PDB file of C-alpha atoms in Angstrom:
ATOM      1  CA  MET G 249      -0.287   0.000  -0.053  1.00 42.00           C
ATOM      2  CA  SER G 250       1.716   3.262  -0.662  1.00 42.00           C
ATOM      3  CA  VAL G 251       1.052   6.084   1.342  1.00 47.00           C
ATOM      4  CA  ASP G 252       2.831   9.187  -0.259  1.00 52.00           C
ATOM      5  CA  GLY G 253       3.128   7.641  -3.880  1.00 55.00           C
ATOM      6  CA  ASN G 254       6.886   6.248  -2.294  1.00 53.00           C
ATOM      7  CA  THR G 255       6.494   4.508   1.229  1.00 51.00           C
ATOM      8  CA  GLN G 256       5.341   0.796   1.265  1.00 48.00           C
ATOM      9  CA  ILE G 257       3.651  -0.072   4.535  1.00 47.00           C
ATOM     10  CA  GLY G 258       2.875  -3.648   4.321  1.00 53.00           C
ATOM     11  CA  VAL G 259       2.442  -6.587   6.905  1.00 53.00           C
ATOM     12  CA  ASN G 260       4.554 -10.147   5.763  1.00 57.00           C
ATOM     13  CA  SER G 261       2.441 -12.336   7.432  1.00 57.00           C
ATOM     14  CA  THR G 262       1.080 -15.875   7.914  1.00 62.00           C
ATOM     15  CA  ALA G 263      -1.610 -14.615  10.547  1.00 57.00           C
ATOM     16  CA  THR G 264      -5.611 -16.019  10.196  1.00 59.00           C
ATOM     17  CA  SER G 265      -7.388 -14.039  12.568  1.00 60.00           C
ATOM     18  CA  GLY G 266      -7.330 -10.506  14.282  1.00 59.00           C
ATOM     19  CA  VAL G 267      -5.950 -12.133  16.926  1.00 60.00           C
ATOM     20  CA  ASP G 268      -3.171 -13.942  15.777  1.00 68.00           C
ATOM     21  CA  MET G 269      -2.267 -10.521  13.700  1.00 64.00           C
ATOM     22  CA  ALA G 270      -2.266  -8.439  17.072  1.00 66.00           C
ATOM     23  CA  SER G 271      -0.019 -11.444  18.573  1.00 70.00           C
ATOM     24  CA  GLU G 272       2.165 -11.154  15.946  1.00 71.00           C
ATOM     25  CA  LEU G 273       2.658  -7.118  16.448  1.00 71.00           C
ATOM     26  CA  GLY G 274       3.145  -7.581  19.760  1.00 73.00           C
ATOM     27  CA  PHE G 275      -0.393  -7.372  21.694  1.00 72.00           C
ATOM     28  CA  SER G 276      -2.221  -9.571  23.876  1.00 71.00           C
ATOM     29  CA  PRO G 277      -6.022 -10.240  23.281  1.00 67.00           C
ATOM     30  CA  GLU G 278      -6.606  -9.073  27.030  1.00 68.00           C
ATOM     31  CA  THR G 279      -5.322  -5.503  25.789  1.00 68.00           C
ATOM     32  CA  LEU G 280      -6.537  -5.278  22.672  1.00 66.00           C
ATOM     33  CA  HIS G 281     -10.704  -6.351  23.538  1.00 63.00           C
ATOM     34  CA  PRO G 282     -11.116  -3.221  25.742  1.00 64.00           C
ATOM     35  CA  LEU G 283      -9.966  -0.670  22.827  1.00 65.00           C
ATOM     36  CA  LEU G 284     -11.771  -2.767  20.104  1.00 66.00           C
ATOM     37  CA  GLN G 285     -14.951  -2.566  21.932  1.00 66.00           C
ATOM     38  CA  GLY G 286     -14.820   1.000  23.030  1.00 67.00           C
ATOM     39  CA  ALA G 287     -14.100   1.934  19.152  1.00 68.00           C
ATOM     40  CA  ARG G 288     -17.108  -0.061  18.445  1.00 73.00           C
ATOM     41  CA  ALA G 289     -19.099   2.252  20.628  1.00 74.00           C
ATOM     42  CA  ARG G 290     -17.168   5.442  18.926  1.00 79.00           C
ATOM     43  CA  GLY G 291     -18.334   4.261  15.838  1.00 81.00           C
ATOM     44  CA  PHE G 292     -21.775   4.458  16.835  1.00 82.00           C
ATOM     45  CA  ALA G 293     -21.361   7.692  18.720  1.00 86.00           C
ATOM     46  CA  ASP G 294     -19.721   9.335  15.792  1.00 88.00           C
ATOM     47  CA  ALA G 295     -22.254   7.769  12.578  1.00 89.00           C
ATOM     48  CA  PHE G 296     -25.705   9.371  14.669  1.00 91.00           C
ATOM     49  CA  GLU G 297     -23.631  12.670  15.368  1.00 93.00           C
ATOM     50  CA  MET G 298     -23.045  12.512  11.100  1.00 94.00           C
ATOM     51  CA  LEU G 299     -26.664  11.784  10.573  1.00 94.00           C
ATOM     52  CA  GLY G 300     -27.804  14.708  13.207  1.00 94.00           C
ATOM     53  CA  GLN G 301     -29.887  11.977  15.016  1.00 95.00           C
ATOM     54  CA  ALA G 302     -30.940  13.190  18.916  1.00 95.00           C
ATOM     55  CA  VAL G 303     -29.478  10.042  20.256  1.00 96.00           C
ATOM     56  CA  ALA G 304     -28.439   9.189  24.165  1.00 95.00           C
ATOM     57  CA  LEU G 305     -26.350   6.053  24.180  1.00 93.00           C
ATOM     58  CA  VAL G 306     -26.580   4.311  27.521  1.00 93.00           C
ATOM     59  CA  GLY G 307     -24.795   1.743  29.598  1.00 89.00           C
ATOM     60  CA  PRO G 308     -26.151  -0.988  31.469  1.00 87.00           C
ATOM     61  CA  THR G 309     -27.305   0.940  34.465  1.00 89.00           C
ATOM     62  CA  GLY G 310     -29.014   3.392  32.063  1.00 92.00           C
ATOM     63  CA  GLU G 311     -26.180   5.826  32.571  1.00 94.00           C
ATOM     64  CA  ILE G 312     -24.932   7.934  29.665  1.00 94.00           C
ATOM     65  CA  LEU G 313     -21.974   7.178  27.838  1.00 91.00           C
ATOM     66  CA  HIS G 314     -22.457   9.618  25.165  1.00 91.00           C
ATOM     67  CA  MET G 315     -25.320  12.073  24.295  1.00 95.00           C
ATOM     68  CA  THR G 316     -24.866  13.514  20.674  1.00 96.00           C
ATOM     69  CA  SER G 317     -25.302  17.512  19.762  1.00 96.00           C
ATOM     70  CA  ALA G 318     -28.709  17.409  18.488  1.00 95.00           C
ATOM     71  CA  ALA G 319     -29.571  15.534  21.581  1.00 95.00           C
ATOM     72  CA  ARG G 320     -27.776  18.100  24.042  1.00 95.00           C
ATOM     73  CA  ARG G 321     -29.899  21.019  22.220  1.00 94.00           C
ATOM     74  CA  MET G 322     -32.873  18.943  23.055  1.00 93.00           C
ATOM     75  CA  LEU G 323     -31.915  19.460  26.957  1.00 93.00           C
ATOM     76  CA  GLY G 324     -34.246  21.960  28.548  1.00 89.00           C
ATOM     77  CA  ALA G 325     -36.924  20.880  26.457  1.00 79.00           C
ATOM     78  CA  GLY G 326     -38.548  18.998  29.108  1.00 89.00           C
ATOM     79  CA  VAL G 327     -35.602  16.477  29.529  1.00 94.00           C
ATOM     80  CA  ALA G 328     -32.470  17.117  31.206  1.00 95.00           C
ATOM     81  CA  ILE G 329     -29.367  15.229  33.070  1.00 95.00           C
ATOM     82  CA  ALA G 330     -29.632  14.265  36.262  1.00 95.00           C
ATOM     83  CA  GLU G 331     -26.743  12.450  38.147  1.00 95.00           C
ATOM     84  CA  ASN G 332     -25.484  11.616  34.300  1.00 94.00           C
ATOM     85  CA  HIS G 333     -29.006   9.834  33.754  1.00 96.00           C
ATOM     86  CA  LEU G 334     -31.506  11.059  31.122  1.00 95.00           C
ATOM     87  CA  VAL G 335     -34.622  12.330  33.210  1.00 96.00           C
ATOM     88  CA  THR G 336     -37.816  14.460  32.250  1.00 95.00           C
ATOM     89  CA  THR G 337     -39.126  17.365  34.381  1.00 93.00           C
ATOM     90  CA  THR G 338     -42.312  14.943  35.587  1.00 95.00           C
ATOM     91  CA  SER G 339     -42.713  12.135  37.048  1.00 95.00           C
ATOM     92  CA  THR G 340     -44.829  11.120  34.234  1.00 96.00           C
ATOM     93  CA  GLY G 341     -42.584  11.337  31.743  1.00 96.00           C
ATOM     94  CA  ASN G 342     -39.978   9.737  34.216  1.00 96.00           C
ATOM     95  CA  ARG G 343     -41.910   6.869  34.832  1.00 97.00           C
ATOM     96  CA  ARG G 344     -42.607   6.615  31.090  1.00 96.00           C
ATOM     97  CA  LEU G 345     -38.708   7.233  30.281  1.00 96.00           C
ATOM     98  CA  SER G 346     -37.968   4.064  32.936  1.00 96.00           C
ATOM     99  CA  ALA G 347     -39.893   2.071  31.667  1.00 95.00           C
ATOM    100  CA  ILE G 348     -38.979   1.671  27.715  1.00 95.00           C
ATOM    101  CA  LEU G 349     -34.909   1.979  28.987  1.00 94.00           C
ATOM    102  CA  SER G 350     -35.911  -0.880  31.249  1.00 93.00           C
ATOM    103  CA  GLU G 351     -37.119  -2.681  28.574  1.00 92.00           C
ATOM    104  CA  ALA G 352     -34.515  -1.690  26.228  1.00 92.00           C
ATOM    105  CA  LEU G 353     -31.377  -2.858  29.079  1.00 89.00           C
ATOM    106  CA  ASP G 354     -33.277  -6.423  29.547  1.00 84.00           C
ATOM    107  CA  ASP G 355     -29.978  -7.620  27.011  1.00 66.00           C
ATOM    108  CA  MET G 356     -32.429  -8.624  24.571  1.00 74.00           C
ATOM    109  CA  PRO G 357     -31.046  -6.890  20.779  1.00 74.00           C
ATOM    110  CA  GLY G 358     -34.325  -4.740  19.375  1.00 77.00           C
ATOM    111  CA  SER G 359     -35.790  -4.446  22.481  1.00 84.00           C
ATOM    112  CA  GLY G 360     -37.607  -1.181  24.344  1.00 89.00           C
ATOM    113  CA  GLY G 361     -40.168   0.740  23.622  1.00 93.00           C
ATOM    114  CA  GLU G 362     -41.502   4.312  22.571  1.00 95.00           C
ATOM    115  CA  ALA G 363     -43.293   6.950  24.389  1.00 95.00           C
ATOM    116  CA  GLU G 364     -44.144  10.585  24.840  1.00 95.00           C
ATOM    117  CA  ILE G 365     -41.992  11.940  27.879  1.00 95.00           C
ATOM    118  CA  ALA G 366     -42.679  15.622  27.683  1.00 93.00           C
ATOM    119  CA  ASP G 367     -45.069  17.740  26.124  1.00 91.00           C
ATOM    120  CA  GLY G 368     -43.976  17.830  22.096  1.00 91.00           C
ATOM    121  CA  LEU G 369     -41.278  15.031  22.984  1.00 94.00           C
ATOM    122  CA  ARG G 370     -41.016  11.374  22.152  1.00 95.00           C
ATOM    123  CA  ALA G 371     -38.339   8.965  23.309  1.00 95.00           C
ATOM    124  CA  ARG G 372     -37.573   5.412  21.732  1.00 96.00           C
ATOM    125  CA  ALA G 373     -35.024   3.147  23.123  1.00 95.00           C
ATOM    126  CA  VAL G 374     -33.649  -0.051  21.476  1.00 93.00           C
ATOM    127  CA  GLY G 375     -31.477  -2.359  23.520  1.00 90.00           C
ATOM    128  CA  LEU G 376     -28.474  -3.850  21.792  1.00 82.00           C
ATOM    129  CA  GLY G 377     -28.008  -6.701  24.263  1.00 70.00           C
ATOM    130  CA  ALA G 378     -25.521  -7.522  26.800  1.00 63.00           C
ATOM    131  CA  GLY G 379     -23.820  -9.893  24.098  1.00 61.00           C
ATOM    132  CA  PHE G 380     -23.132  -7.103  21.611  1.00 58.00           C
ATOM    133  CA  GLY G 381     -19.230  -6.953  21.808  1.00 56.00           C
ATOM    134  CA  GLY G 382     -18.763  -8.937  24.366  1.00 62.00           C
ATOM    135  CA  PRO G 383     -18.017  -8.157  28.244  1.00 61.00           C
ATOM    136  CA  TYR G 384     -16.209  -5.048  27.437  1.00 61.00           C
ATOM    137  CA  GLN G 385     -18.699  -3.447  25.858  1.00 69.00           C
ATOM    138  CA  LEU G 386     -20.263  -0.834  28.315  1.00 81.00           C
ATOM    139  CA  LEU G 387     -23.306   1.008  25.370  1.00 84.00           C
ATOM    140  CA  ARG G 388     -25.857  -1.399  25.701  1.00 87.00           C
ATOM    141  CA  ALA G 389     -29.185   1.019  24.222  1.00 90.00           C
ATOM    142  CA  ALA G 390     -29.611   4.119  21.887  1.00 93.00           C
ATOM    143  CA  VAL G 391     -32.481   6.466  23.459  1.00 95.00           C
ATOM    144  CA  PHE G 392     -33.581   8.426  20.276  1.00 95.00           C
ATOM    145  CA  LEU G 393     -35.064  11.560  21.174  1.00 95.00           C
ATOM    146  CA  GLU G 394     -37.661  13.031  18.410  1.00 94.00           C
ATOM    147  CA  ALA G 395     -40.290  15.745  18.664  1.00 89.00           C
ATOM    148  CA  ALA G 396     -43.909  14.601  18.980  1.00 82.00           C
ATOM    149  CA  ALA G 397     -46.416  14.485  15.868  1.00 76.00           C
TER     150      ALA G 397
END
């Protein structure tokens, strides 16, 4: 592979997997797995950001791992962050948000729900499942925020 027209970069390897390649390069799987899982979560965050989606990515206990800039712009419109968790300004909204997020965090990919959590604001929580990405993956669900129709 040519980088600048002159320099050649390549790997002369008999590795048959990424783990074998990592070992040949001096990395242990224990070192690489957390980094790769973080890269996967970062990829989700970047993709949603590029698409302009209002999304909060959450961990196993509902804690916010990342919020897109579109989601941050929605803060104050009946939704806020308290102790690193998404909350609403009403008890009804909090119950609804908690219910759909609990469903999304039940370890079944695609689980979740949708609810109006504040006047004019809907949330849709989608679970990724605990098996997504292995034991080092903290990302468990995505909460999409959108104006209610």
